[in-house]
Amino acid sequence: MGKKRHHQKINLFKTKEMMMEKQEEEEEEDIFYSPEKVVEEKDEALVEEEKKLGLLRATLERKDPFCKVLDDATLRRFLHARGLDVDKASLMVTKYMMWRKTFVPKGSISEIEIPNEIGQNKMFLQGRDKQGRPIAVVFASRHFPTKGGVDEFRRFLVFVLDKLCRREIYANFEITQGVFVNITQMSSCSNPDGEEKFTIIMDLQGYGYCNSDFRGSLAAINILQDYYPERLGKVYNIHVPYIFMTLWKMVCPFIDQNTKKKIIFVENKRLRETLLEDVDESQLPEIYGGKMPLVPIHMANLMMMS
């Protein structure tokens, strides 16, 4: 009986040694992996994504021939926003197309459609961050929701986002015998670096109850997440007063987790230091210690910016 237990112990020790040796071998493989293996895995992921992109395009064009005007970059953003789920991305794109046709029938929002929002002079554009993303500066204390109402504010958001995104907008189409004709390509302006995201500096200095706008905030969240997916790069909330946190707690549940990760609350004492981590001094606004003057959003010509 004692010999049997002795043999069992020996076998147990041998089994443990074999398992430890196998684990060490696996750890060595992880440590000394080949670059070729990593490249191969990335290539496989890209191939799979391209397949899904092709499937998404085919699915959409069967539903709506007008979807042919959407480029691969646009479809890829919707695909990524839905975790590469083709069915969910297809629904999202379809919703976007319907919204675009009804809300922006002319292809773009003009300044005469948003006079109150323009008059508040609350949003500016200047420079780019280190990743080449255009930077917008918003002065929240200049926003007054009673002027123009939420509908004009929605139009202003689209006006601003189209300026920041600088993508090709298509409009002015008709349907003749089931075929889309008379398609006009408008507002074509490509990014030389291929960067499609943008950065926002949200300056809350002087923000008070009169600037608080729950309905407007929800409109901004919905439009950005539903119709401009994968566009937001980062938001810096600076000079944040305690009163703003009341609104933040109200709107926070409506923001998806991916977007929340892009929103940063900056300490006043680390303001310039934090901004300089992502923005060169030459591209930072003068009011934050940089060298770039602010340009009102409606006067900014993105094609001339560098």
mmCIF file of C-alpha atoms in Angstrom, residues 53-238:
data_model
loop_
_atom_site.group_PDB
_atom_site.id
_atom_site.type_symbol
_atom_site.label_atom_id
_atom_site.label_comp_id
_atom_site.label_asym_id
_atom_site.label_seq_id
_atom_site.Cartn_x
_atom_site.Cartn_y
_atom_site.Cartn_z
ATOM 1 C CA LEU A 53 -16.827 45.766 -46.250
ATOM 2 C CA GLY A 54 -17.681 44.202 -49.605
ATOM 3 C CA LEU A 55 -20.645 42.390 -48.087
ATOM 4 C CA LEU A 56 -21.878 45.633 -46.492
ATOM 5 C CA ARG A 57 -21.673 47.486 -49.812
ATOM 6 C CA ALA A 58 -23.515 44.716 -51.652
ATOM 7 C CA THR A 59 -26.226 44.612 -48.987
ATOM 8 C CA LEU A 60 -26.736 48.379 -49.077
ATOM 9 C CA GLU A 61 -26.778 48.703 -52.851
ATOM 10 C CA ARG A 62 -29.468 46.043 -53.087
ATOM 11 C CA LYS A 63 -31.605 48.142 -50.724
ATOM 12 C CA ASP A 64 -30.780 51.556 -52.155
ATOM 13 C CA PRO A 65 -28.820 52.149 -55.409
ATOM 14 C CA PHE A 66 -27.928 55.636 -54.164
ATOM 15 C CA CYS A 67 -25.593 54.033 -51.627
ATOM 16 C CA LYS A 68 -23.099 53.671 -54.481
ATOM 17 C CA VAL A 69 -22.028 57.259 -53.812
ATOM 18 C CA LEU A 70 -20.657 56.300 -50.374
ATOM 19 C CA ASP A 71 -16.931 55.628 -50.469
ATOM 20 C CA ASP A 72 -15.161 52.794 -48.664
ATOM 21 C CA ALA A 73 -13.866 55.091 -45.916
ATOM 22 C CA THR A 74 -17.417 56.093 -45.003
ATOM 23 C CA LEU A 75 -18.716 52.522 -44.955
ATOM 24 C CA ARG A 76 -15.685 51.387 -42.962
ATOM 25 C CA ARG A 77 -16.462 53.905 -40.216
ATOM 26 C CA PHE A 78 -20.034 52.636 -39.881
ATOM 27 C CA LEU A 79 -18.728 49.067 -39.894
ATOM 28 C CA HIS A 80 -16.269 49.821 -37.095
ATOM 29 C CA ALA A 81 -18.956 51.651 -35.125
ATOM 30 C CA ARG A 82 -20.968 48.416 -35.062
ATOM 31 C CA GLY A 83 -18.091 46.087 -34.230
ATOM 32 C CA LEU A 84 -17.796 44.787 -37.819
ATOM 33 C CA ASP A 85 -21.359 43.456 -37.644
ATOM 34 C CA VAL A 86 -22.591 43.810 -41.236
ATOM 35 C CA ASP A 87 -26.319 43.681 -40.434
ATOM 36 C CA LYS A 88 -26.081 46.339 -37.711
ATOM 37 C CA ALA A 89 -23.839 48.527 -39.869
ATOM 38 C CA SER A 90 -26.286 48.208 -42.770
ATOM 39 C CA LEU A 91 -29.147 49.442 -40.593
ATOM 40 C CA MET A 92 -27.022 52.322 -39.355
ATOM 41 C CA VAL A 93 -26.044 53.427 -42.870
ATOM 42 C CA THR A 94 -29.643 53.179 -44.085
ATOM 43 C CA LYS A 95 -30.782 55.368 -41.197
ATOM 44 C CA TYR A 96 -28.008 57.849 -42.000
ATOM 45 C CA MET A 97 -28.982 58.057 -45.670
ATOM 46 C CA MET A 98 -32.640 58.680 -44.845
ATOM 47 C CA TRP A 99 -31.696 61.355 -42.305
ATOM 48 C CA ARG A 100 -29.295 63.065 -44.695
ATOM 49 C CA LYS A 101 -31.884 63.272 -47.474
ATOM 50 C CA THR A 102 -34.525 64.807 -45.212
ATOM 51 C CA PHE A 103 -32.458 66.974 -42.848
ATOM 52 C CA VAL A 104 -29.894 68.221 -45.405
ATOM 53 C CA PRO A 105 -31.803 68.043 -48.706
ATOM 54 C CA LYS A 106 -29.544 70.602 -50.405
ATOM 55 C CA GLY A 107 -26.400 68.701 -49.430
ATOM 56 C CA SER A 108 -25.133 71.284 -46.956
ATOM 57 C CA ILE A 109 -26.317 73.773 -44.333
ATOM 58 C CA SER A 110 -25.847 77.430 -45.236
ATOM 59 C CA GLU A 111 -25.087 80.292 -42.853
ATOM 60 C CA ILE A 112 -28.467 81.915 -43.515
ATOM 61 C CA GLU A 113 -30.123 78.835 -41.952
ATOM 62 C CA ILE A 114 -28.302 79.330 -38.629
ATOM 63 C CA PRO A 115 -28.135 83.117 -38.007
ATOM 64 C CA ASN A 116 -28.612 82.952 -34.226
ATOM 65 C CA GLU A 117 -25.981 80.260 -33.768
ATOM 66 C CA ILE A 118 -23.461 82.100 -35.941
ATOM 67 C CA GLY A 119 -24.231 85.322 -34.100
ATOM 68 C CA GLN A 120 -23.217 83.826 -30.755
ATOM 69 C CA ASN A 121 -19.643 83.522 -32.051
ATOM 70 C CA LYS A 122 -18.985 80.513 -29.839
ATOM 71 C CA MET A 123 -17.013 78.105 -32.030
ATOM 72 C CA PHE A 124 -13.615 78.563 -33.653
ATOM 73 C CA LEU A 125 -11.217 76.574 -35.749
ATOM 74 C CA GLN A 126 -7.435 76.607 -35.896
ATOM 75 C CA GLY A 127 -4.561 74.270 -36.529
ATOM 76 C CA ARG A 128 -4.188 70.540 -36.154
ATOM 77 C CA ASP A 129 -3.029 68.233 -33.416
ATOM 78 C CA LYS A 130 0.030 65.985 -33.728
ATOM 79 C CA GLN A 131 -2.038 63.354 -35.529
ATOM 80 C CA GLY A 132 -3.173 65.845 -38.166
ATOM 81 C CA ARG A 133 -6.694 66.201 -36.806
ATOM 82 C CA PRO A 134 -8.326 69.659 -37.129
ATOM 83 C CA ILE A 135 -8.941 71.391 -33.800
ATOM 84 C CA ALA A 136 -12.169 73.184 -32.893
ATOM 85 C CA VAL A 137 -12.475 75.439 -29.843
ATOM 86 C CA VAL A 138 -15.907 75.907 -28.238
ATOM 87 C CA PHE A 139 -16.712 78.614 -25.671
ATOM 88 C CA ALA A 140 -19.680 77.133 -23.808
ATOM 89 C CA SER A 141 -20.441 80.377 -21.945
ATOM 90 C CA ARG A 142 -21.519 81.917 -25.282
ATOM 91 C CA HIS A 143 -24.168 79.289 -25.929
ATOM 92 C CA PHE A 144 -27.729 80.427 -25.201
ATOM 93 C CA PRO A 145 -30.351 77.737 -25.982
ATOM 94 C CA THR A 146 -33.310 80.119 -26.056
ATOM 95 C CA LYS A 147 -32.024 81.791 -29.227
ATOM 96 C CA GLY A 148 -32.954 79.821 -32.330
ATOM 97 C CA GLY A 149 -34.159 76.741 -30.477
ATOM 98 C CA VAL A 150 -32.973 73.150 -30.717
ATOM 99 C CA ASP A 151 -33.811 72.818 -34.444
ATOM 100 C CA GLU A 152 -31.441 75.616 -35.418
ATOM 101 C CA PHE A 153 -28.856 74.169 -33.056
ATOM 102 C CA ARG A 154 -29.116 70.817 -34.866
ATOM 103 C CA ARG A 155 -28.536 72.574 -38.196
ATOM 104 C CA PHE A 156 -25.551 74.366 -36.671
ATOM 105 C CA LEU A 157 -24.106 71.038 -35.521
ATOM 106 C CA VAL A 158 -24.333 69.618 -39.035
ATOM 107 C CA PHE A 159 -22.803 72.806 -40.460
ATOM 108 C CA VAL A 160 -19.891 72.472 -38.020
ATOM 109 C CA LEU A 161 -19.394 68.717 -38.379
ATOM 110 C CA ASP A 162 -19.401 68.908 -42.172
ATOM 111 C CA LYS A 163 -16.744 71.618 -41.968
ATOM 112 C CA LEU A 164 -14.628 69.522 -39.621
ATOM 113 C CA CYS A 165 -15.040 66.292 -41.526
ATOM 114 C CA ARG A 166 -14.531 67.867 -44.958
ATOM 115 C CA ARG A 167 -16.076 64.929 -46.650
ATOM 116 C CA GLU A 168 -17.882 64.651 -49.977
ATOM 117 C CA ILE A 169 -21.579 65.387 -49.581
ATOM 118 C CA TYR A 170 -23.951 64.263 -52.272
ATOM 119 C CA ALA A 171 -27.316 65.835 -52.969
ATOM 120 C CA ASN A 172 -29.641 67.162 -55.659
ATOM 121 C CA PHE A 173 -30.867 63.816 -56.916
ATOM 122 C CA GLU A 174 -34.117 62.682 -58.491
ATOM 123 C CA ILE A 175 -35.613 59.268 -59.189
ATOM 124 C CA THR A 176 -36.513 58.505 -62.794
ATOM 125 C CA GLN A 177 -37.946 55.043 -63.471
ATOM 126 C CA GLY A 178 -36.399 53.795 -60.241
ATOM 127 C CA VAL A 179 -32.917 55.098 -61.061
ATOM 128 C CA PHE A 180 -31.135 57.949 -59.280
ATOM 129 C CA VAL A 181 -30.123 60.704 -61.685
ATOM 130 C CA ASN A 182 -28.884 64.286 -61.551
ATOM 131 C CA ILE A 183 -26.493 63.621 -58.684
ATOM 132 C CA THR A 184 -24.366 66.606 -57.738
ATOM 133 C CA GLN A 185 -21.183 66.115 -55.766
ATOM 134 C CA MET A 186 -20.699 68.954 -53.330
ATOM 135 C CA SER A 187 -18.194 70.164 -50.734
ATOM 136 C CA SER A 188 -15.370 67.901 -51.839
ATOM 137 C CA CYS A 189 -12.300 68.491 -49.721
ATOM 138 C CA SER A 190 -9.916 65.694 -48.898
ATOM 139 C CA ASN A 191 -7.512 65.494 -45.993
ATOM 140 C CA PRO A 192 -3.925 65.291 -47.272
ATOM 141 C CA ASP A 193 -2.954 62.991 -44.386
ATOM 142 C CA GLY A 194 -6.034 60.774 -44.648
ATOM 143 C CA GLU A 195 -7.025 61.668 -41.084
ATOM 144 C CA GLU A 196 -10.803 61.628 -40.676
ATOM 145 C CA LYS A 197 -11.180 62.514 -37.001
ATOM 146 C CA PHE A 198 -11.193 65.866 -35.229
ATOM 147 C CA THR A 199 -10.280 67.255 -31.804
ATOM 148 C CA ILE A 200 -12.394 69.604 -29.683
ATOM 149 C CA ILE A 201 -11.306 71.936 -26.882
ATOM 150 C CA MET A 202 -14.440 72.641 -24.848
ATOM 151 C CA ASP A 203 -13.731 75.785 -22.795
ATOM 152 C CA LEU A 204 -16.235 76.025 -19.926
ATOM 153 C CA GLN A 205 -14.891 79.157 -18.289
ATOM 154 C CA GLY A 206 -17.796 81.404 -17.261
ATOM 155 C CA TYR A 207 -20.343 78.623 -17.862
ATOM 156 C CA GLY A 208 -23.590 79.128 -15.909
ATOM 157 C CA TYR A 209 -27.208 78.017 -15.654
ATOM 158 C CA CYS A 210 -28.180 80.194 -18.636
ATOM 159 C CA ASN A 211 -25.798 78.144 -20.816
ATOM 160 C CA SER A 212 -27.051 74.743 -19.657
ATOM 161 C CA ASP A 213 -28.885 72.977 -22.483
ATOM 162 C CA PHE A 214 -29.974 69.385 -21.859
ATOM 163 C CA ARG A 215 -31.983 69.074 -25.095
ATOM 164 C CA GLY A 216 -29.168 70.583 -27.134
ATOM 165 C CA SER A 217 -26.613 68.278 -25.499
ATOM 166 C CA LEU A 218 -28.701 65.209 -26.321
ATOM 167 C CA ALA A 219 -29.080 66.440 -29.920
ATOM 168 C CA ALA A 220 -25.302 66.783 -30.218
ATOM 169 C CA ILE A 221 -24.712 63.307 -28.773
ATOM 170 C CA ASN A 222 -27.272 61.661 -31.052
ATOM 171 C CA ILE A 223 -26.100 63.363 -34.229
ATOM 172 C CA LEU A 224 -22.447 62.628 -33.527
ATOM 173 C CA GLN A 225 -22.964 58.982 -32.581
ATOM 174 C CA ASP A 226 -25.649 58.085 -35.137
ATOM 175 C CA TYR A 227 -24.586 60.047 -38.209
ATOM 176 C CA TYR A 228 -20.875 60.835 -37.763
ATOM 177 C CA PRO A 229 -19.477 57.598 -36.309
ATOM 178 C CA GLU A 230 -15.750 57.231 -35.714
ATOM 179 C CA ARG A 231 -15.213 60.947 -36.362
ATOM 180 C CA LEU A 232 -14.464 62.191 -32.861
ATOM 181 C CA GLY A 233 -10.813 61.957 -31.908
ATOM 182 C CA LYS A 234 -10.716 63.612 -28.488
ATOM 183 C CA VAL A 235 -12.528 66.212 -26.372
ATOM 184 C CA TYR A 236 -10.694 68.313 -23.797
ATOM 185 C CA ASN A 237 -13.047 69.795 -21.196
ATOM 186 C CA ILE A 238 -11.154 72.711 -19.660
#
